[in-house]
Amino acid sequence: MISTARVIGMGMVAIVALLVMVQARASDADSIVHQGNGKGAPPCLACHGANGEGQAASGNPRLAGLDAAYLRKQLEDFTNSSRTSPVMQSTASALTADERNALAVYYSKLPIPSSSTVPPTDQDAGGELATRGHWSQQIPGCVQCHGPAGTGVGANFPPLAGQPAIYIEAQLKAWQHGTRHNDPLQLMQHLSASLSEQDIHDVASWFAAQSAVAKGATP
Amino acid sequence: MNRRIAVAALIIAICGLNGCANKSPAAPMASVVPAASIAKTDAAPAFAPPSEKKIPDGPLGDVIRRGRDIFIDTPARAKAYVGNGLSCSNCHLDAGRLAKSAPLWGAYGMYPQYRKKTGEVNTFGERLQGCFLYSMNGKAPALDSAELVALETYAWWMSQGAPVGVKLAGAGYPKLADPALKIDYSRGQTVYEKNCALCHGSDGQGQQVAGRNVFPPLWGPQSFNWGAGMHQVGNAAGFIKANMPLSRGGTLNDRDAWDVAMFMDAHERPQDPRFTGNVADTRHKFHDTPDSLYGVSINGHLLGEPTAQKSAYR
């Protein structure tokens, strides 16, 4: 018969071990972000910024404050080629599943950068597509899935507000060309197919100029 | 019939000559009646509502815009009359403009109308009162309230040029053919998990940001009540087939649409405001049709039973 005290003791050891593991993972993520993992994954901050805020000029997306499950899925999608990007496919493949998970959690916990620095352009056409859609082409307003002002909803609908315009444009085109086909129910592939070059430009610059912080405002 | 063909031919001729310019006296007709459809069959005429940019300036335009704003953000703009988080536009898409989602332009010219639900001839305003009572699980605004007047004005504006008393193509929700196979709850659940849970959640409660629906709940305390049109499986199947998953309308087959509609409507929701105090009696009076699951026992739960209602919300 194992004594109750021993069971509790074993439990304590397990809990401590778990805590140590979580700790290790967080610091792993921190060191990969700053130095890479030494096995082919470059330091993330080189492209995604010191605070995960992204780089508007090069079209590198913000990762700070995105949902952890969404980020993990994207990293997995780069490894199985349902999403293509030479740099990210090689980066994600050089990470272990544990490292990908730790990095996803790490970035999800970083604070959302407070405001966008991009001046608003093309308010009318882009704003109308974003908030009201083009229903004659079966396109609802983008905010109906991406949340009020594009600040994102849960694990499946990433934020668009404050993402670089170049990045948003590139993703819409990737869906058009089939180089990104990782979207549930093919929602983005289907609606991107009906967007014109002009629509893509207008809506991308509208979202790039929105504040990334949810205002709790009207959609 | 011959006469109709002649009219159609005339419209084609006018369009040919004028390019259907707005100044032509026949232009409003031409926008209502696509010559081709009427020449061939007795099909319902099509209609396209005016662009929102054409809402006039001035006091009339202000009321039209107010009606639109209430329609797309009902809990905020008609707060006193709404008992859940839904907006009219959740079920009448694109601010009530979209064909096959019971658009306002398809309804406006069809009232006054005798309705079996009330056993009376109802005006359009009375029809809107019903929406608040059932779909919004709220209270009916008075016929001369600012809210109802604004909604009515918006519907009137959207219907300009539409004929009165004529059923238009795309009005109402599509009626699906009767299900070929017995409607199946557990098949419906599978369809739901695959095509709906992404947005409406596995628990059917939708998803909210800052306390507001982005994805509306399909059942439970914040959804439409047992008296609403959407609780009837036929209405729900038609709406879902044409409009869900959002942006992918028309991709489910009829069987999937029937099964998932039944699955949705087999969940608990707020009481029918006409509740007599007894579920069987209420079913007998208001829901005596296979189209309604009110008062039916599903998985050991009697739908609509007040004592069971609260505990079943999940």
Coordinates of C-alpha atoms in Angstrom, one line a residue:
Chain A
M1 CA 0.0 0.0 0.0
I2 CA 1.4 3.4 -1.0
S3 CA 0.8 6.0 1.8
T4 CA -1.2 9.1 1.2
A5 CA 1.8 11.2 2.0
R6 CA 3.9 9.5 -0.7
V7 CA 1.1 10.1 -3.3
I8 CA 1.0 13.7 -2.3
G9 CA 4.8 13.9 -2.4
M10 CA 4.9 12.4 -5.9
G11 CA 2.2 14.8 -7.0
M12 CA 4.3 17.7 -5.7
V13 CA 7.3 16.5 -7.6
A14 CA 5.3 16.3 -10.8
I15 CA 3.9 19.8 -10.3
V16 CA 7.4 21.2 -9.7
A17 CA 8.7 19.4 -12.7
L18 CA 5.9 20.8 -14.8
L19 CA 6.6 24.3 -13.6
V20 CA 10.2 23.9 -14.5
M21 CA 9.3 22.7 -18.0
V22 CA 6.9 25.6 -18.6
Q23 CA 9.7 28.0 -17.4
A24 CA 12.2 26.3 -19.7
R25 CA 9.9 26.7 -22.6
A26 CA 9.3 30.4 -22.0
S27 CA 13.0 31.1 -21.8
D28 CA 13.6 28.8 -24.9
A29 CA 11.2 31.0 -26.8
D30 CA 12.8 34.1 -25.6
S31 CA 16.3 32.9 -26.7
I32 CA 15.0 31.7 -30.1
V33 CA 13.4 35.1 -30.6
H34 CA 16.7 36.8 -29.9
Q35 CA 19.3 34.3 -31.1
G36 CA 17.6 31.6 -33.1
N37 CA 17.7 28.0 -32.1
G38 CA 21.2 27.2 -33.5
K39 CA 19.6 24.5 -35.8
G40 CA 18.7 26.7 -38.7
A41 CA 15.9 28.9 -37.3
P42 CA 17.0 32.6 -37.4
P43 CA 16.2 35.0 -34.7
C44 CA 12.6 36.1 -35.2
L45 CA 13.2 39.7 -34.1
A46 CA 15.3 40.4 -37.2
C47 CA 12.1 40.5 -39.2
H48 CA 9.2 40.6 -36.7
G49 CA 10.7 43.4 -34.6
A50 CA 12.0 43.6 -31.0
N51 CA 8.5 43.5 -29.5
G52 CA 6.8 41.4 -32.2
E53 CA 5.4 44.6 -33.7
G54 CA 6.3 43.6 -37.3
Q55 CA 7.9 45.8 -40.0
A56 CA 5.5 47.8 -42.1
A57 CA 8.1 48.8 -44.8
S58 CA 9.1 45.1 -45.5
G59 CA 5.6 43.7 -45.1
N60 CA 6.6 41.5 -42.1
P61 CA 3.5 40.9 -40.0
R62 CA 2.9 41.8 -36.4
L63 CA 2.8 38.7 -34.1
A64 CA 2.4 40.4 -30.8
G65 CA -1.0 39.8 -29.2
L66 CA -2.2 37.3 -31.9
D67 CA -4.0 34.2 -30.6
A68 CA -1.6 31.4 -29.6
A69 CA -3.6 28.7 -31.4
Y70 CA -3.7 30.8 -34.6
L71 CA 0.1 31.4 -34.5
R72 CA 0.8 27.7 -33.8
K73 CA -1.5 26.7 -36.7
Q74 CA 0.3 29.1 -39.1
L75 CA 3.7 27.7 -38.1
E76 CA 2.5 24.2 -38.7
D77 CA 1.0 25.2 -42.1
F78 CA 4.4 26.5 -43.2
T79 CA 5.8 23.1 -42.4
N80 CA 3.2 21.2 -44.4
S81 CA 3.2 23.7 -47.3
S82 CA -0.5 24.6 -47.1
R83 CA 1.1 28.1 -46.7
T84 CA 4.2 29.0 -48.7
S85 CA 6.9 31.5 -48.0
P86 CA 10.5 30.5 -48.6
V87 CA 11.8 32.2 -45.4
M88 CA 9.0 31.1 -43.1
Q89 CA 8.9 27.5 -44.5
S90 CA 12.6 27.0 -43.8
T91 CA 12.3 28.8 -40.4
A92 CA 9.2 26.8 -39.2
S93 CA 10.7 23.5 -40.4
A94 CA 13.9 24.1 -38.4
L95 CA 11.8 24.4 -35.2
T96 CA 10.5 21.4 -33.2
A97 CA 6.8 21.1 -32.4
D98 CA 7.6 22.1 -28.8
E99 CA 9.5 25.2 -30.0
R100 CA 6.7 26.2 -32.3
N101 CA 4.2 25.9 -29.5
A102 CA 6.4 27.9 -27.1
L103 CA 6.9 30.7 -29.6
A104 CA 3.2 30.9 -30.3
V105 CA 2.5 31.2 -26.6
Y106 CA 5.3 33.8 -26.2
Y107 CA 4.1 36.1 -29.0
S108 CA 0.4 35.8 -27.9
K109 CA 1.4 37.3 -24.6
L110 CA 3.2 40.3 -25.9
P111 CA 1.2 43.5 -25.6
I112 CA -0.5 44.8 -28.8
P113 CA 1.4 47.9 -30.1
S114 CA -0.8 50.8 -29.3
S115 CA -1.4 52.6 -32.5
S116 CA -0.8 52.5 -36.2
T117 CA 1.6 55.0 -37.7
V118 CA 0.3 54.6 -41.2
P119 CA -1.7 57.5 -42.5
P120 CA -5.2 56.6 -43.7
T121 CA -5.8 56.4 -47.5
D122 CA -8.6 55.3 -49.7
Q123 CA -11.1 55.6 -46.9
D124 CA -14.2 55.3 -48.9
A125 CA -13.8 52.3 -51.1
G126 CA -11.7 50.3 -48.7
G127 CA -13.8 51.2 -45.7
E128 CA -17.0 50.2 -47.5
L129 CA -15.6 46.8 -48.6
A130 CA -14.2 46.2 -45.1
T131 CA -17.4 47.1 -43.2
R132 CA -20.3 46.4 -45.6
G133 CA -18.8 44.0 -48.2
H134 CA -19.7 43.3 -51.9
W135 CA -22.7 41.1 -51.4
S136 CA -23.4 40.9 -55.1
Q137 CA -20.2 38.8 -55.2
Q138 CA -21.0 36.9 -52.0
I139 CA -18.5 38.9 -50.1
P140 CA -19.6 40.0 -46.6
G141 CA -17.9 42.9 -44.9
C142 CA -14.4 41.7 -43.7
V143 CA -15.2 42.9 -40.2
Q144 CA -18.1 40.4 -40.0
C145 CA -15.5 37.7 -39.6
H146 CA -12.4 39.7 -38.5
G147 CA -14.3 41.5 -35.8
P148 CA -15.0 45.2 -35.1
A149 CA -12.6 47.4 -37.1
G150 CA -10.6 44.2 -37.9
T151 CA -9.3 43.6 -34.4
G152 CA -9.7 39.8 -34.6
V153 CA -12.0 37.2 -33.1
G154 CA -10.9 34.1 -31.1
A155 CA -8.5 31.5 -32.5
N156 CA -9.8 31.3 -36.1
F157 CA -10.1 35.0 -37.2
P158 CA -6.8 36.9 -37.0
P159 CA -6.6 40.6 -36.6
L160 CA -6.1 42.7 -39.7
A161 CA -6.1 46.1 -38.0
G162 CA -2.6 47.6 -38.1
Q163 CA -1.0 44.8 -40.1
P164 CA 1.2 46.2 -42.9
A165 CA -0.7 46.9 -46.1
I166 CA 2.0 45.1 -48.1
Y167 CA 1.4 42.0 -46.0
I168 CA -2.4 42.1 -46.3
E169 CA -2.1 42.5 -50.1
A170 CA 0.3 39.6 -50.4
Q171 CA -2.0 37.3 -48.4
L172 CA -5.0 38.1 -50.5
K173 CA -3.0 37.4 -53.7
A174 CA -1.5 34.2 -52.2
W175 CA -5.1 32.9 -51.8
Q176 CA -5.9 34.0 -55.3
H177 CA -2.9 32.0 -56.6
G178 CA -3.5 29.1 -54.4
T179 CA 0.0 29.4 -52.7
R180 CA -1.9 29.8 -49.4
H181 CA -4.7 27.3 -49.0
N182 CA -4.8 26.7 -45.2
D183 CA -8.1 28.5 -44.5
P184 CA -11.0 26.7 -42.8
L185 CA -14.0 26.1 -45.1
Q186 CA -12.0 27.8 -47.9
L187 CA -13.5 31.0 -46.8
M188 CA -10.6 33.3 -47.8
Q189 CA -9.8 31.4 -51.0
H190 CA -13.4 31.7 -52.1
L191 CA -13.8 35.4 -51.4
S192 CA -10.4 36.5 -52.6
A193 CA -11.1 35.1 -56.0
S194 CA -13.7 37.8 -56.6
L195 CA -11.5 40.8 -55.4
S196 CA -10.0 43.1 -58.1
E197 CA -6.5 44.5 -57.8
Q198 CA -8.0 47.8 -56.8
D199 CA -10.2 46.2 -54.1
I200 CA -7.2 44.5 -52.6
H201 CA -5.2 47.7 -52.6
D202 CA -8.0 49.8 -51.1
V203 CA -9.0 47.3 -48.3
A204 CA -5.4 46.6 -47.4
S205 CA -4.6 50.3 -46.9
W206 CA -7.8 50.8 -44.9
F207 CA -7.0 48.0 -42.4
A208 CA -3.3 49.0 -42.2
A209 CA -4.5 52.4 -40.9
Q210 CA -6.8 51.0 -38.2
S211 CA -5.7 50.9 -34.6
A212 CA -4.7 47.4 -33.6
V213 CA -6.2 47.8 -30.1
A214 CA -9.9 46.8 -29.8
K215 CA -12.0 49.8 -29.0
G216 CA -15.1 47.9 -28.2
A217 CA -16.6 50.2 -30.8
T218 CA -19.3 49.5 -33.3
P219 CA -18.3 47.3 -36.2
Chain B
M1 CA -50.0 35.6 -71.9
N2 CA -49.7 37.0 -75.4
R3 CA -50.2 40.4 -74.0
R4 CA -47.3 39.9 -71.6
I5 CA -45.0 38.8 -74.3
A6 CA -45.9 41.9 -76.2
V7 CA -45.1 44.1 -73.1
A8 CA -41.8 42.3 -72.8
A9 CA -41.0 42.8 -76.4
L10 CA -41.8 46.5 -76.0
I11 CA -39.4 46.8 -73.0
I12 CA -36.7 45.1 -75.0
A13 CA -37.3 47.6 -77.8
I14 CA -37.1 50.6 -75.5
C15 CA -34.0 49.3 -73.8
G16 CA -32.4 48.7 -77.2
L17 CA -33.1 52.2 -78.3
N18 CA -32.4 54.1 -75.1
G19 CA -29.8 51.8 -73.5
C20 CA -32.3 51.8 -70.6
A21 CA -31.4 55.4 -69.7
N22 CA -33.0 56.7 -66.5
K23 CA -35.0 59.4 -68.2
S24 CA -37.1 56.9 -70.2
P25 CA -40.6 56.6 -68.9
A26 CA -40.4 52.8 -69.1
A27 CA -37.2 52.7 -67.1
P28 CA -38.6 51.9 -63.7
M29 CA -40.6 49.0 -65.2
A30 CA -37.5 47.9 -67.0
S31 CA -35.5 47.6 -63.8
V32 CA -38.3 45.5 -62.3
V33 CA -39.0 43.2 -65.1
P34 CA -36.1 41.5 -66.8
A35 CA -37.6 41.0 -70.3
A36 CA -36.1 37.5 -70.7
S37 CA -37.6 35.9 -67.7
I38 CA -41.2 37.1 -68.3
A39 CA -41.1 36.3 -72.0
K40 CA -40.2 32.7 -71.4
T41 CA -42.1 31.7 -68.2
D42 CA -44.4 33.0 -65.5
A43 CA -41.3 33.3 -63.3
A44 CA -41.5 36.0 -60.6
P45 CA -40.0 39.3 -61.8
A46 CA -36.6 40.3 -60.4
F47 CA -35.8 43.6 -58.6
A48 CA -32.7 45.4 -57.6
P49 CA -32.9 47.9 -54.7
P50 CA -31.4 51.3 -55.2
S51 CA -27.8 52.0 -54.1
E52 CA -27.4 53.3 -50.5
K53 CA -25.6 56.2 -52.0
K54 CA -28.9 57.4 -53.4
I55 CA -30.5 58.0 -50.0
P56 CA -31.5 61.6 -50.3
D57 CA -30.2 64.4 -48.1
G58 CA -32.6 66.3 -45.8
P59 CA -35.1 65.2 -43.2
L60 CA -36.6 62.3 -45.2
G61 CA -33.1 60.9 -45.9
D62 CA -32.3 61.2 -42.2
V63 CA -35.2 59.0 -41.2
I64 CA -34.3 56.5 -44.0
R65 CA -30.7 56.3 -42.6
R66 CA -32.0 56.0 -39.1
G67 CA -34.1 53.0 -40.2
R68 CA -31.0 51.4 -41.8
D69 CA -29.0 52.0 -38.7
I70 CA -31.6 50.4 -36.5
F71 CA -31.8 47.4 -38.9
I72 CA -28.0 46.7 -38.7
D73 CA -27.4 47.5 -35.0
T74 CA -30.8 46.8 -33.3
P75 CA -29.6 46.2 -29.7
A76 CA -27.9 49.6 -29.7
R77 CA -30.4 51.7 -31.6
A78 CA -33.7 50.2 -30.5
K79 CA -32.5 49.1 -27.1
A80 CA -35.9 49.4 -25.3
Y81 CA -37.5 46.8 -27.6
V82 CA -34.8 44.2 -27.9
G83 CA -34.4 41.2 -25.4
N84 CA -31.4 39.5 -27.0
G85 CA -28.2 40.4 -28.8
L86 CA -29.5 40.0 -32.4
S87 CA -29.8 42.5 -35.1
C88 CA -32.4 42.4 -37.9
S89 CA -29.6 42.1 -40.4
N90 CA -28.3 38.9 -38.9
C91 CA -31.2 37.1 -40.7
H92 CA -31.9 39.7 -43.4
L93 CA -28.4 40.0 -44.8
D94 CA -26.7 43.1 -46.3
A95 CA -28.9 45.4 -44.3
G96 CA -32.1 43.8 -45.7
R97 CA -31.0 44.1 -49.3
L98 CA -30.0 40.5 -50.2
A99 CA -32.2 38.3 -52.3
K100 CA -33.1 35.0 -50.7
S101 CA -32.7 36.3 -47.2
A102 CA -36.2 37.8 -46.9
P103 CA -35.2 41.2 -48.2
L104 CA -37.2 44.3 -47.2
W105 CA -38.0 45.1 -50.9
G106 CA -39.6 41.6 -51.3
A107 CA -41.8 42.2 -48.3
Y108 CA -42.9 45.8 -48.4
G109 CA -45.3 45.6 -51.4
M110 CA -46.9 42.4 -50.0
Y111 CA -48.6 44.1 -47.1
P112 CA -51.4 44.4 -45.8
Q113 CA -51.6 40.7 -45.8
Y114 CA -53.8 38.0 -44.1
R115 CA -51.5 36.0 -41.8
K116 CA -52.4 32.6 -40.3
K117 CA -50.1 33.3 -37.4
T118 CA -52.3 36.2 -36.2
G119 CA -55.6 35.2 -37.8
E120 CA -55.9 38.8 -39.0
V121 CA -55.0 41.1 -41.9
N122 CA -51.7 42.8 -40.8
T123 CA -50.1 45.9 -42.0
F124 CA -46.4 46.1 -42.7
G125 CA -45.9 48.0 -39.4
E126 CA -47.7 45.2 -37.5
R127 CA -45.4 42.7 -39.3
L128 CA -42.4 44.6 -37.9
Q129 CA -43.9 44.5 -34.4
G130 CA -44.0 40.7 -34.7
C131 CA -40.2 40.7 -35.5
F132 CA -39.5 42.5 -32.2
L133 CA -41.7 40.3 -30.2
Y134 CA -40.3 37.0 -31.5
S135 CA -37.1 37.2 -33.4
M136 CA -35.7 39.9 -31.1
N137 CA -37.4 38.3 -28.0
G138 CA -38.4 41.8 -27.0
K139 CA -41.3 44.2 -26.9
A140 CA -43.3 45.6 -29.8
P141 CA -42.7 49.3 -30.4
A142 CA -45.9 51.3 -31.0
L143 CA -46.9 51.7 -34.6
D144 CA -46.2 55.5 -34.4
S145 CA -42.9 55.1 -32.5
A146 CA -39.8 56.7 -34.0
E147 CA -38.2 53.3 -34.4
L148 CA -41.0 51.7 -36.3
V149 CA -41.5 54.7 -38.5
A150 CA -37.8 54.8 -39.3
L151 CA -37.8 51.0 -40.2
E152 CA -40.9 51.4 -42.4
T153 CA -39.4 54.4 -44.1
Y154 CA -36.2 52.5 -44.9
A155 CA -38.2 49.6 -46.3
W156 CA -40.4 52.0 -48.4
W157 CA -37.3 53.7 -49.8
M158 CA -35.6 50.4 -50.7
S159 CA -38.8 49.3 -52.5
Q160 CA -39.1 52.2 -54.9
G161 CA -40.0 51.1 -58.3
A162 CA -41.1 47.7 -57.1
P163 CA -44.6 46.6 -58.0
V164 CA -47.3 46.4 -55.3
G165 CA -48.8 43.0 -54.5
V166 CA -46.4 41.1 -56.8
K167 CA -44.2 38.3 -55.4
L168 CA -40.7 39.2 -56.6
A169 CA -37.9 36.7 -57.4
G170 CA -35.7 36.4 -54.3
A171 CA -38.4 37.5 -51.8
G172 CA -38.6 35.5 -48.6
Y173 CA -36.3 32.6 -47.9
P174 CA -36.1 29.8 -50.5
K175 CA -38.5 26.9 -50.0
L176 CA -36.6 23.6 -50.2
A177 CA -38.2 20.5 -51.6
D178 CA -39.5 18.2 -48.8
P179 CA -36.7 16.2 -47.3
A180 CA -36.3 13.0 -49.3
L181 CA -35.0 11.1 -46.3
K182 CA -36.1 11.3 -42.6
I183 CA -34.5 14.4 -41.0
D184 CA -31.7 13.2 -38.8
Y185 CA -30.5 15.0 -35.6
S186 CA -27.2 13.3 -35.3
R187 CA -26.4 13.8 -39.0
G188 CA -27.3 17.4 -38.3
Q189 CA -24.8 17.6 -35.5
T190 CA -22.1 16.3 -37.7
V191 CA -22.9 18.9 -40.4
Y192 CA -22.9 21.5 -37.6
E193 CA -19.5 20.6 -36.3
K194 CA -18.0 20.7 -39.8
N195 CA -19.6 23.8 -41.2
C196 CA -21.0 26.0 -38.4
A197 CA -19.1 25.6 -35.1
L198 CA -16.1 27.6 -36.5
C199 CA -18.2 30.7 -36.1
H200 CA -21.2 29.9 -34.0
G201 CA -19.3 27.8 -31.5
S202 CA -19.8 24.1 -30.6
D203 CA -22.2 25.4 -27.9
G204 CA -24.2 27.4 -30.4
Q205 CA -23.6 30.6 -28.4
G206 CA -21.8 32.5 -31.2
Q207 CA -18.7 34.7 -30.4
Q208 CA -18.7 38.1 -28.9
V209 CA -16.1 40.9 -28.8
A210 CA -16.5 43.6 -26.2
G211 CA -19.9 42.2 -25.2
R212 CA -21.3 42.4 -28.8
N213 CA -22.1 39.6 -31.2
V214 CA -19.7 39.1 -34.1
F215 CA -21.2 35.7 -34.6
P216 CA -24.8 35.5 -33.3
P217 CA -26.0 32.7 -31.0
L218 CA -28.3 30.1 -32.7
W219 CA -30.0 28.9 -29.5
G220 CA -30.0 29.7 -25.7
P221 CA -31.1 32.8 -23.8
Q222 CA -29.6 35.3 -26.2
S223 CA -31.2 33.9 -29.3
F224 CA -34.6 34.2 -31.0
N225 CA -37.6 32.7 -29.0
W226 CA -39.9 29.8 -29.6
G227 CA -42.4 32.1 -31.5
A228 CA -39.9 33.3 -34.1
G229 CA -40.1 32.2 -37.8
M230 CA -36.5 30.9 -37.6
H231 CA -37.6 28.2 -35.1
Q232 CA -39.6 26.6 -37.9
V233 CA -37.4 24.0 -39.5
G234 CA -38.5 24.8 -43.0
N235 CA -37.6 28.5 -42.7
A236 CA -34.3 27.7 -41.1
A237 CA -33.4 25.1 -43.8
G238 CA -34.1 27.6 -46.6
F239 CA -32.2 30.4 -44.9
I240 CA -29.2 28.2 -44.1
K241 CA -29.1 26.6 -47.6
A242 CA -29.0 30.0 -49.3
N243 CA -26.9 31.9 -46.8
M244 CA -24.7 29.7 -44.6
P245 CA -21.8 29.2 -44.0
L246 CA -21.4 32.9 -44.3
S247 CA -20.0 33.8 -47.7
R248 CA -20.4 30.2 -48.9
G249 CA -24.2 30.1 -49.3
G250 CA -25.4 27.4 -51.7
T251 CA -22.7 24.9 -50.9
L252 CA -24.6 22.6 -48.5
N253 CA -26.9 20.1 -50.2
D254 CA -30.6 20.0 -49.3
R255 CA -30.2 17.0 -46.9
D256 CA -27.5 18.7 -45.0
A257 CA -29.5 21.9 -44.8
W258 CA -32.6 20.1 -43.4
D259 CA -30.6 18.1 -40.9
V260 CA -28.6 21.0 -39.5
A261 CA -31.7 23.2 -39.4
M262 CA -33.4 20.5 -37.3
F263 CA -30.3 20.1 -35.1
M264 CA -30.3 23.9 -34.4
D265 CA -34.1 24.1 -33.8
A266 CA -33.9 21.1 -31.5
H267 CA -32.2 23.2 -28.8
E268 CA -33.7 25.2 -26.0
R269 CA -34.5 28.9 -26.4
P270 CA -36.6 31.6 -24.7
Q271 CA -40.3 30.9 -24.2
D272 CA -42.9 31.7 -26.7
P273 CA -44.5 35.0 -25.4
R274 CA -47.9 33.4 -26.1
F275 CA -47.2 30.6 -23.6
T276 CA -50.5 29.6 -22.0
G277 CA -48.9 28.0 -19.0
N278 CA -48.8 24.6 -20.5
V279 CA -46.4 23.3 -23.1
A280 CA -48.8 20.8 -24.7
D281 CA -51.6 23.4 -24.9
T282 CA -49.2 26.0 -26.3
R283 CA -48.1 23.5 -29.0
H284 CA -51.7 22.7 -29.8
K285 CA -52.6 26.3 -30.2
F286 CA -49.6 27.7 -32.0
H287 CA -47.2 25.0 -33.1
D288 CA -49.4 22.2 -34.3
T289 CA -47.1 21.3 -37.3
P290 CA -44.2 19.0 -38.0
D291 CA -42.3 22.1 -38.9
S292 CA -42.0 23.0 -35.1
L293 CA -40.2 21.1 -32.5
Y294 CA -41.8 23.1 -29.6
G295 CA -43.3 20.6 -27.1
V296 CA -41.5 17.7 -28.7
S297 CA -39.2 15.5 -26.7
I298 CA -35.6 15.3 -28.0
N299 CA -33.0 13.2 -26.2
G300 CA -35.2 13.0 -23.2
H301 CA -35.8 16.8 -23.0
L302 CA -39.2 18.3 -23.6
L303 CA -38.5 21.4 -25.7
G304 CA -40.2 24.6 -24.2
E305 CA -40.8 23.1 -20.8
P306 CA -40.0 26.0 -18.4
T307 CA -38.5 24.0 -15.5
A308 CA -36.1 22.2 -17.9
Q309 CA -35.4 25.3 -20.0
K310 CA -32.9 27.0 -17.7
S311 CA -30.8 23.9 -17.0
A312 CA -30.7 23.0 -20.7
Y313 CA -29.1 26.3 -21.7
R314 CA -25.5 25.6 -22.6

